[in-house]
PDB file of C-alpha atoms in Angstrom:
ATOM      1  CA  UNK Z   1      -1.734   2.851  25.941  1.00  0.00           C
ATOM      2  CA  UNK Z   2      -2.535  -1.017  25.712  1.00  0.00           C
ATOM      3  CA  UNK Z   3      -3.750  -0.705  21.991  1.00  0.00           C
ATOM      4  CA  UNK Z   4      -6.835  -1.914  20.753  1.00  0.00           C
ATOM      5  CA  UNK Z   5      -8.524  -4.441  22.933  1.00  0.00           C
ATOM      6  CA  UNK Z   6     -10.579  -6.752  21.083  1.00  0.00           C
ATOM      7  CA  UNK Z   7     -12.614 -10.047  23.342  1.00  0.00           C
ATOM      8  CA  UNK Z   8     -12.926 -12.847  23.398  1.00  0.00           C
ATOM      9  CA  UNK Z   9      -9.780 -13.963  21.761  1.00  0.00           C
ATOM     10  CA  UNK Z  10     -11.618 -17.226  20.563  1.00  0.00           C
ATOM     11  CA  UNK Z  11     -15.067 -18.065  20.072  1.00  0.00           C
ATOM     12  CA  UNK Z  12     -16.827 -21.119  19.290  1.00  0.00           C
ATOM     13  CA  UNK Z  13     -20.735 -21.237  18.847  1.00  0.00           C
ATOM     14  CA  UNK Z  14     -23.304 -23.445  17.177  1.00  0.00           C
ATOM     15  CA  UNK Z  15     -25.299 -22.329  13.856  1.00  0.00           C
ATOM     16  CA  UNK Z  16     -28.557 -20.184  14.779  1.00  0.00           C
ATOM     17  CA  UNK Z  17     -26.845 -18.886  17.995  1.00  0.00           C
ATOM     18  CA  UNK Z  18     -26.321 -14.921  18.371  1.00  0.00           C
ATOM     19  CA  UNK Z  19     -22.278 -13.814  18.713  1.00  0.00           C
ATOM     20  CA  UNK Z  20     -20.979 -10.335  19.718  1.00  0.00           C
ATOM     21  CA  UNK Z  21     -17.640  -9.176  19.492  1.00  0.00           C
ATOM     22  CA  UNK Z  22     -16.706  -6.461  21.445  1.00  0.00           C
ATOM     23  CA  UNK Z  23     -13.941  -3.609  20.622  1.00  0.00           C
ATOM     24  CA  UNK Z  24     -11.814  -1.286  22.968  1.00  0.00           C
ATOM     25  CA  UNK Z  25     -10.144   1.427  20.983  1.00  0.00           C
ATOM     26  CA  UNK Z  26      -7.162   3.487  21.426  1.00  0.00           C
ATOM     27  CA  UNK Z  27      -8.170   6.201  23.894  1.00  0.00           C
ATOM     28  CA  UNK Z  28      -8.477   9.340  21.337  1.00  0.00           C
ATOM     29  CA  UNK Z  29      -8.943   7.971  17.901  1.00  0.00           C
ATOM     30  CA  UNK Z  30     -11.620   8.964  15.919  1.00  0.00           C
ATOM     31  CA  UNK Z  31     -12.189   6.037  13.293  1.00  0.00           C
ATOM     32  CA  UNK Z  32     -13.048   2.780  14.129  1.00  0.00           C
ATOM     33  CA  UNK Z  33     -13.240  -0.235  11.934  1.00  0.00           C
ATOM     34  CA  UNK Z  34     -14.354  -3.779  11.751  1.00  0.00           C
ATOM     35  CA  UNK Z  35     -12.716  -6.147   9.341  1.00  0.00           C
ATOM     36  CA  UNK Z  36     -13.453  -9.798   8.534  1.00  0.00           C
ATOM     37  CA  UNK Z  37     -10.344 -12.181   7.407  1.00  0.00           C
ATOM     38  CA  UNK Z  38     -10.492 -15.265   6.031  1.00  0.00           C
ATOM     39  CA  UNK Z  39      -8.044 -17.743   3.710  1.00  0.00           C
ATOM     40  CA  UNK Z  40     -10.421 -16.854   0.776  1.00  0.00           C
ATOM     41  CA  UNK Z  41     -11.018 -13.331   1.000  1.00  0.00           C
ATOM     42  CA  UNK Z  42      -8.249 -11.640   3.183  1.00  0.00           C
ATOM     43  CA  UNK Z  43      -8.897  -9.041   5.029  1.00  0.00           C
ATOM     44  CA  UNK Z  44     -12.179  -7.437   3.836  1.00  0.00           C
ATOM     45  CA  UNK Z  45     -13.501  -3.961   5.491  1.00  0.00           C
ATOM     46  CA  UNK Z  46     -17.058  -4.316   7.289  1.00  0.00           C
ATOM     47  CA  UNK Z  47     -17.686  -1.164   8.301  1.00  0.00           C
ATOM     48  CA  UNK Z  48     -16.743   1.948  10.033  1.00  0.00           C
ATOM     49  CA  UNK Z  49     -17.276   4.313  12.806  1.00  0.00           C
ATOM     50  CA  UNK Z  50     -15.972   8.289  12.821  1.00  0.00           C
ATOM     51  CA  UNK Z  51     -17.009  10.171  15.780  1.00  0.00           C
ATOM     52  CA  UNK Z  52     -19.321   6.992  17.145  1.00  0.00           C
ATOM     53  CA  UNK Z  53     -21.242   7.787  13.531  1.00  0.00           C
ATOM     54  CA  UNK Z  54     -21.798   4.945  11.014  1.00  0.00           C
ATOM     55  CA  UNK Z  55     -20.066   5.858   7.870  1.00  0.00           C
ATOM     56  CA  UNK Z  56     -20.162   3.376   5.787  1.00  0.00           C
ATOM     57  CA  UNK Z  57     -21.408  -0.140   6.024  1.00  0.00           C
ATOM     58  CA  UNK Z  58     -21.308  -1.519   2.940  1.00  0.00           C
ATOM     59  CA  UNK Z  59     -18.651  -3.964   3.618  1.00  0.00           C
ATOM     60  CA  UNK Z  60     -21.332  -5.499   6.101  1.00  0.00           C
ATOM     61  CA  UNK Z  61     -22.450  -9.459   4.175  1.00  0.00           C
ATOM     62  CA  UNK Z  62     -26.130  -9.448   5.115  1.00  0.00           C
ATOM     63  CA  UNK Z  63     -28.500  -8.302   7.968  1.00  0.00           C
ATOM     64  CA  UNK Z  64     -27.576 -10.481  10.133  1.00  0.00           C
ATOM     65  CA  UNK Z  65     -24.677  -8.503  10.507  1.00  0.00           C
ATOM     66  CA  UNK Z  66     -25.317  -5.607  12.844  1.00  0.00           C
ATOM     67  CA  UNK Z  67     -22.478  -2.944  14.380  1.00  0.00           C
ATOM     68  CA  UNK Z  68     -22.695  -0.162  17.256  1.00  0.00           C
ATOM     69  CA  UNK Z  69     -20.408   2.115  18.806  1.00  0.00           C
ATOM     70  CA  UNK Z  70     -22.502   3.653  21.974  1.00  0.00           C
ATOM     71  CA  UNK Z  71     -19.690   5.682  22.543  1.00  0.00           C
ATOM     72  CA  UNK Z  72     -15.732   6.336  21.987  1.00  0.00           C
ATOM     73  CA  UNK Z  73     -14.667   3.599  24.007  1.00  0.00           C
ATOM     74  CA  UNK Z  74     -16.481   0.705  22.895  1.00  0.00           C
ATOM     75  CA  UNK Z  75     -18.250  -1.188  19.966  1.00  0.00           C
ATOM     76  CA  UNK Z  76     -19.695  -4.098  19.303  1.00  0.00           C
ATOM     77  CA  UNK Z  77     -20.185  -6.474  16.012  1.00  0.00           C
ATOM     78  CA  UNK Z  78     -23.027  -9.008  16.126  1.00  0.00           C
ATOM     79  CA  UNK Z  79     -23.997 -11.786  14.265  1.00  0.00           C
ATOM     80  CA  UNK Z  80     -27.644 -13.496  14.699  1.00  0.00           C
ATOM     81  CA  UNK Z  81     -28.107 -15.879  13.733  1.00  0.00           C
ATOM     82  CA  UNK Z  82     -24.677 -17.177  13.071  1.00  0.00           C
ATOM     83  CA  UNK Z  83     -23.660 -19.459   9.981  1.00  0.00           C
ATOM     84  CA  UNK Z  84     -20.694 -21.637   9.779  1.00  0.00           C
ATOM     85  CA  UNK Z  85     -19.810 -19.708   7.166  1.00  0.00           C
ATOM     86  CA  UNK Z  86     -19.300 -16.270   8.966  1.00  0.00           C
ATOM     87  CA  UNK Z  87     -16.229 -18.690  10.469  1.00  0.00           C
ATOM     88  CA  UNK Z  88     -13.003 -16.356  10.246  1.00  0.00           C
ATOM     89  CA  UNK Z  89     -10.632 -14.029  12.447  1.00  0.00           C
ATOM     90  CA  UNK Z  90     -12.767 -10.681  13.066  1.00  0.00           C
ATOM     91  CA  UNK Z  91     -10.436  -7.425  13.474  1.00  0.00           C
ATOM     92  CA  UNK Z  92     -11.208  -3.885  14.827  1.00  0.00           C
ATOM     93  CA  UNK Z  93      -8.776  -1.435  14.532  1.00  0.00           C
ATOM     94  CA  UNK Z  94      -8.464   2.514  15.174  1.00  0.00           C
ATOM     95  CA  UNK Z  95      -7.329   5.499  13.327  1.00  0.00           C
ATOM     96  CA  UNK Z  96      -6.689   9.210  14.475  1.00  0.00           C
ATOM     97  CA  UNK Z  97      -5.616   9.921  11.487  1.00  0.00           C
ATOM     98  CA  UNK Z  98      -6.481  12.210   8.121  1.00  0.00           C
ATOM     99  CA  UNK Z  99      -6.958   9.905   5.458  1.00  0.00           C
ATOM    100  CA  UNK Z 100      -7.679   7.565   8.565  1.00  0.00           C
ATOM    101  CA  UNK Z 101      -7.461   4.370   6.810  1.00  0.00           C
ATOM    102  CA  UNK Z 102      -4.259   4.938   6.284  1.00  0.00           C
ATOM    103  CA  UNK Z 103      -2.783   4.594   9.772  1.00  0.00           C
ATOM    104  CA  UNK Z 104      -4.622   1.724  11.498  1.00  0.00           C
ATOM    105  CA  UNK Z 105      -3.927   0.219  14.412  1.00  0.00           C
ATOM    106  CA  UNK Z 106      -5.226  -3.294  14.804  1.00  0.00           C
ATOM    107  CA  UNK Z 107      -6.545  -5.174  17.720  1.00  0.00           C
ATOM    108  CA  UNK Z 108      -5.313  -9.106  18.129  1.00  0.00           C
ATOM    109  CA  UNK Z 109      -8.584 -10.162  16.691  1.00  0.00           C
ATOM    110  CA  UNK Z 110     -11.738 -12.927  17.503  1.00  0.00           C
ATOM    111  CA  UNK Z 111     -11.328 -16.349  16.324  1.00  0.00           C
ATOM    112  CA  UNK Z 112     -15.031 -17.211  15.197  1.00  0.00           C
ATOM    113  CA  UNK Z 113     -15.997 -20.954  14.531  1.00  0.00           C
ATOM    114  CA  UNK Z 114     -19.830 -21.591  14.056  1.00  0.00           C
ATOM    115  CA  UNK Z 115     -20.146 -25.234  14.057  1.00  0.00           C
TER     116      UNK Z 115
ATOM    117  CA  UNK X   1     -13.256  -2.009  -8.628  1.00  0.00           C
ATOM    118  CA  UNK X   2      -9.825  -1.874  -6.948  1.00  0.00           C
ATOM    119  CA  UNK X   3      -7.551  -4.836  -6.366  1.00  0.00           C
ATOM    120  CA  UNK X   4      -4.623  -5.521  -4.675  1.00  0.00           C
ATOM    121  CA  UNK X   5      -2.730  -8.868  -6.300  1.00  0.00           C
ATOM    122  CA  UNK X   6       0.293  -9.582  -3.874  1.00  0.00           C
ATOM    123  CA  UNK X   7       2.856 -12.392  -5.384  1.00  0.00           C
ATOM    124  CA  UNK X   8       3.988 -14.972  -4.355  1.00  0.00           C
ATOM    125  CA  UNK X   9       1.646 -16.205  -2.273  1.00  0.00           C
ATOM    126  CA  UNK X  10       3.591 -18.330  -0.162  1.00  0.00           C
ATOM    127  CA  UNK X  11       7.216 -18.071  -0.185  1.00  0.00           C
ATOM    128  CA  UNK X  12       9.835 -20.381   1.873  1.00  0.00           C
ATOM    129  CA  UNK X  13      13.527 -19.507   2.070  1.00  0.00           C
ATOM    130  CA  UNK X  14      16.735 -20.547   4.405  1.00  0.00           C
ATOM    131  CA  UNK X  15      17.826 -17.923   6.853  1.00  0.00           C
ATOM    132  CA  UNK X  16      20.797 -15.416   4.883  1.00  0.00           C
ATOM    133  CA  UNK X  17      18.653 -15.410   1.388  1.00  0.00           C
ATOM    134  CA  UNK X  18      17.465 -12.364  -0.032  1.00  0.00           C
ATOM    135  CA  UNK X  19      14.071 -12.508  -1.738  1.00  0.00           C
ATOM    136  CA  UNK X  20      11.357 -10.068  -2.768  1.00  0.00           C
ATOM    137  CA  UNK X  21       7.926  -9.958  -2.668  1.00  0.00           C
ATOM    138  CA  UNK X  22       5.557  -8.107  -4.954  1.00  0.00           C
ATOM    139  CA  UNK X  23       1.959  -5.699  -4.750  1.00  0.00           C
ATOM    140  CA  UNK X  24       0.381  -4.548  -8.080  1.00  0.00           C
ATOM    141  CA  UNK X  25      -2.305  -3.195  -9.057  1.00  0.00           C
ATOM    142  CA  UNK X  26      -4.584  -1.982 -12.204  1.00  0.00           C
ATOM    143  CA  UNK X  27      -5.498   1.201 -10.267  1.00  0.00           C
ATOM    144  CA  UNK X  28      -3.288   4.328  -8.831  1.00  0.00           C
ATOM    145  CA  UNK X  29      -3.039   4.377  -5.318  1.00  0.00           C
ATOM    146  CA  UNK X  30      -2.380   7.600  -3.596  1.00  0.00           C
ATOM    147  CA  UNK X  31      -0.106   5.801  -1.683  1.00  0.00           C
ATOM    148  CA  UNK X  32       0.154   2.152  -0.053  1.00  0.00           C
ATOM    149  CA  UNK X  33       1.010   0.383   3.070  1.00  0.00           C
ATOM    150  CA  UNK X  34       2.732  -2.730   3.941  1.00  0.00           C
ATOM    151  CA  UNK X  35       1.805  -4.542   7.110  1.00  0.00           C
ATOM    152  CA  UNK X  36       3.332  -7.858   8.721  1.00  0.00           C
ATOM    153  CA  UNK X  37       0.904 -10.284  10.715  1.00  0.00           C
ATOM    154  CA  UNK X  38       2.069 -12.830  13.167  1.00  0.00           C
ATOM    155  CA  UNK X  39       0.270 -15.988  13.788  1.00  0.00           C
ATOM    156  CA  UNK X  40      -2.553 -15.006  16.398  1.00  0.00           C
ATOM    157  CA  UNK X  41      -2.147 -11.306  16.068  1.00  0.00           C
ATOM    158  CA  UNK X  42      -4.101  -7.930  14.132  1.00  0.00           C
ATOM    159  CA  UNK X  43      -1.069  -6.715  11.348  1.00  0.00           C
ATOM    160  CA  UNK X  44       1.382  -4.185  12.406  1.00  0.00           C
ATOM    161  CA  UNK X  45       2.165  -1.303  10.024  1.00  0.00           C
ATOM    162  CA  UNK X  46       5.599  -1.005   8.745  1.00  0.00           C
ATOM    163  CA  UNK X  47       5.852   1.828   6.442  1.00  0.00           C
ATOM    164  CA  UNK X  48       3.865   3.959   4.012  1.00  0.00           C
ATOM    165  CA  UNK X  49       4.976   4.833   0.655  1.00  0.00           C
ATOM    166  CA  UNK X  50       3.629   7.917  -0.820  1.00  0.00           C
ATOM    167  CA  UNK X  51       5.322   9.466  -3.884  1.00  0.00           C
ATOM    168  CA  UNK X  52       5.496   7.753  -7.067  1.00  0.00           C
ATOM    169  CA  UNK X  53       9.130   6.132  -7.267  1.00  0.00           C
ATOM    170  CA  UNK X  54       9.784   6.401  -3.586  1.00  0.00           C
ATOM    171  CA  UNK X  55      11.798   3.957  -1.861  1.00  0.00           C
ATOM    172  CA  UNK X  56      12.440   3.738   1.978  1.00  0.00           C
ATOM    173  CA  UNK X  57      14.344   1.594   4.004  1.00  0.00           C
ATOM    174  CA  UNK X  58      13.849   0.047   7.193  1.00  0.00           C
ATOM    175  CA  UNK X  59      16.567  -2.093   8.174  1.00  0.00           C
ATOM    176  CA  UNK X  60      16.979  -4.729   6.082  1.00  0.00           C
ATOM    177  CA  UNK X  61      13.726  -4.590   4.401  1.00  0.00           C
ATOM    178  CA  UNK X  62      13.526  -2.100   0.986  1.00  0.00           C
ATOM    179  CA  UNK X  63      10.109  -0.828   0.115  1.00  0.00           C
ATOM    180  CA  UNK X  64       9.280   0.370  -3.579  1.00  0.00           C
ATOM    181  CA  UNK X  65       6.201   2.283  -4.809  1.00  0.00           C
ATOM    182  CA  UNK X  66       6.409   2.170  -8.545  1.00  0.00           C
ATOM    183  CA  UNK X  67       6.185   5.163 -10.471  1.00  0.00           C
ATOM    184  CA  UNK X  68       3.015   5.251 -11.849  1.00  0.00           C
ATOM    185  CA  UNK X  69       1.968   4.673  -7.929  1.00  0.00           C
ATOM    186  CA  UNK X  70       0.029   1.413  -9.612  1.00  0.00           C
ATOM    187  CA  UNK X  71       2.874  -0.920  -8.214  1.00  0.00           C
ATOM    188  CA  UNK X  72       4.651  -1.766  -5.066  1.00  0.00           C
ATOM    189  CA  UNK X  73       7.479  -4.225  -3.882  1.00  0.00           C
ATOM    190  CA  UNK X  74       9.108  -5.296  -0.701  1.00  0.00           C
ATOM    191  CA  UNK X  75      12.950  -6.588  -0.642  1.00  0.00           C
ATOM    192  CA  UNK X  76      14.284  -8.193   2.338  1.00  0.00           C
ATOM    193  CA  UNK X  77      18.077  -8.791   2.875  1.00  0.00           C
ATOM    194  CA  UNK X  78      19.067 -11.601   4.562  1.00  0.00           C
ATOM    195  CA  UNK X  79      16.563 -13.046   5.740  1.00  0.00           C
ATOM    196  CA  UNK X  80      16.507 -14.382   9.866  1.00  0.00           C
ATOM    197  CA  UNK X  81      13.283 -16.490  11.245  1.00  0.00           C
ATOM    198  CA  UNK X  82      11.968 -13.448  13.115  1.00  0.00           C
ATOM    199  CA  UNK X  83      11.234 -12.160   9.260  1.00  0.00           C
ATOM    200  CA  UNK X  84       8.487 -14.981   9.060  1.00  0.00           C
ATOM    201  CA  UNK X  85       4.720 -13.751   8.771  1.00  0.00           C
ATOM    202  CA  UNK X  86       2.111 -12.909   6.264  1.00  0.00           C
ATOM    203  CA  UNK X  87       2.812  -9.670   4.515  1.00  0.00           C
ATOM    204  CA  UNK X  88       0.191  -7.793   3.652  1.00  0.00           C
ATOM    205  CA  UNK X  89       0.031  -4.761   1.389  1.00  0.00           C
ATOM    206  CA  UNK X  90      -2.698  -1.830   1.386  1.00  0.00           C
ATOM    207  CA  UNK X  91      -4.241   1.126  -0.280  1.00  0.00           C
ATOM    208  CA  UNK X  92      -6.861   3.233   0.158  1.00  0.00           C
ATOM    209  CA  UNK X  93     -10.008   2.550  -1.093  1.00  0.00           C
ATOM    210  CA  UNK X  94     -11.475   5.403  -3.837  1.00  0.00           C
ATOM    211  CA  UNK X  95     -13.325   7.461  -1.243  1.00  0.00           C
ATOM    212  CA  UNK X  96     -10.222   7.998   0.842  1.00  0.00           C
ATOM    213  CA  UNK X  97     -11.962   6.206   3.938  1.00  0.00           C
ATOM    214  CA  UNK X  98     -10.309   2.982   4.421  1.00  0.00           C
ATOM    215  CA  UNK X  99      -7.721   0.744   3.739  1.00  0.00           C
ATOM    216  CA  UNK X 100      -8.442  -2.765   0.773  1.00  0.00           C
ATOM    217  CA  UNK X 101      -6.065  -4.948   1.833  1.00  0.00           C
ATOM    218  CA  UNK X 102      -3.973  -7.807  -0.506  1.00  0.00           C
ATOM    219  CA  UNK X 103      -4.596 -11.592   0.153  1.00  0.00           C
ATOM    220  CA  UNK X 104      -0.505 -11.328   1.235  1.00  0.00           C
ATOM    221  CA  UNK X 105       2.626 -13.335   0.963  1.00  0.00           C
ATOM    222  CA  UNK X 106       3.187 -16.068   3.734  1.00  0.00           C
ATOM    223  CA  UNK X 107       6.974 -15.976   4.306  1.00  0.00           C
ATOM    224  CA  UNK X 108       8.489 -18.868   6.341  1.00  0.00           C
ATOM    225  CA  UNK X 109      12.665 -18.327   6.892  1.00  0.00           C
ATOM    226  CA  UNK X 110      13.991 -21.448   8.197  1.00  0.00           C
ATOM    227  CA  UNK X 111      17.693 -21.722  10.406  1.00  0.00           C
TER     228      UNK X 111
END
């Protein structure tokens, strides 16, 4: 399996534009998640997916922040408008796994920049 | 609210030192992970501690969950350059559902 496949690698927008960052997940798992690192913060928890399902999203900053998973292979994470502030590394990662946070694979991860 | 404080935060040795790096919390974790991340990449899982007072080994690095499962260390052995990277530690949140990570140690081993 290749892992998680996260794209683009990098991206680099201008404030107001829309972004979406796309997720491949391990063929299988059931849980997918979206996390947000920065120098500040770390790695903070967005939201996540079980079964394509929305569990929780309260990790999710505003409501500019939007997340779908149209099916078990693939899910998205968009921003619109973007801020420079949303600037930071953006990781999904996959779980088959009961508790399934606790066994996470993680994708390489988007390098945002809103300038 | 549950918090992972990982210490040092940046920690910068010569290759051959030993050194250890620390996790702790205020809240009981049922158990807790430790990750390294590379410059560039998502964090790789290297173990899982579960029982209060369990220690496993893996190589030359020695993992520690304290006994009131509040607390959790890493020791690394000698250290070589391919041991440089941002550890990160990790528990699961209250509801069981996901992972609250540590801001990590940045470990740099020089030759």
């Amino acid at each position: 399996d290749a892992g998680v496949i996260q794209s683009p690698r990098h991206e680099v927008t201008e404030m107001g534009q829309e972004v979406t960052l796309r997720c491949k997940p391990i063929s299988g798992h059931d849980y997918l998640f979206w996390y947000r690192q920065t120098m500040m913060r770390g790695l903070e928890l967005l939201i996540y997916f079980n079964n394509n399902v929305p569990i929780d999203d309260s990790g999710m900053p505003e409501d500019r922040f939007s997340a779908k998973m149209p099916n078990a292979s693939f899910s998205t994470l968009k921003i619109q408008p973007s801020e420079p502030r949303d600037s930071a590394v953006y990781f999904c990662a996959s779980s088959s796994n009961w508790p399934p946070g606790e066994i996470a694979f993680f994708g390489q991860g988007t390098r945002l920049t809103v300038v | 609210t549950q918090l992972l404080e990982q210490s040092p935060q940046f920690l910068s040795i010569q290759e051959g030192e030993n050194l250890t790096v620390y996790c702790n919390s205020s809240s009981v974790f049922s158990s807790l992970q430790w990750y390294r991340q590379e410059p560039g990449e998502g964090p790789v899982l290297l173990v899982t501690v579960v029982t209060g007072g369990e220690v496993k080994k893996l190589k030359r690095l020695t993992f520690q969950f304290g006994d009131a499962r509040k607390d959790s260390s890493l020791h690394i052995t000698a250290a070589q350059p391919g041991d440089t990277g941002l550890y990160l530690c990790a528990g699961l949140n209250q509801a069981g559902t996901a992972l609250i990570f540590g801001k990590g140690t940045t470990l740099s081993v020089s030759s």
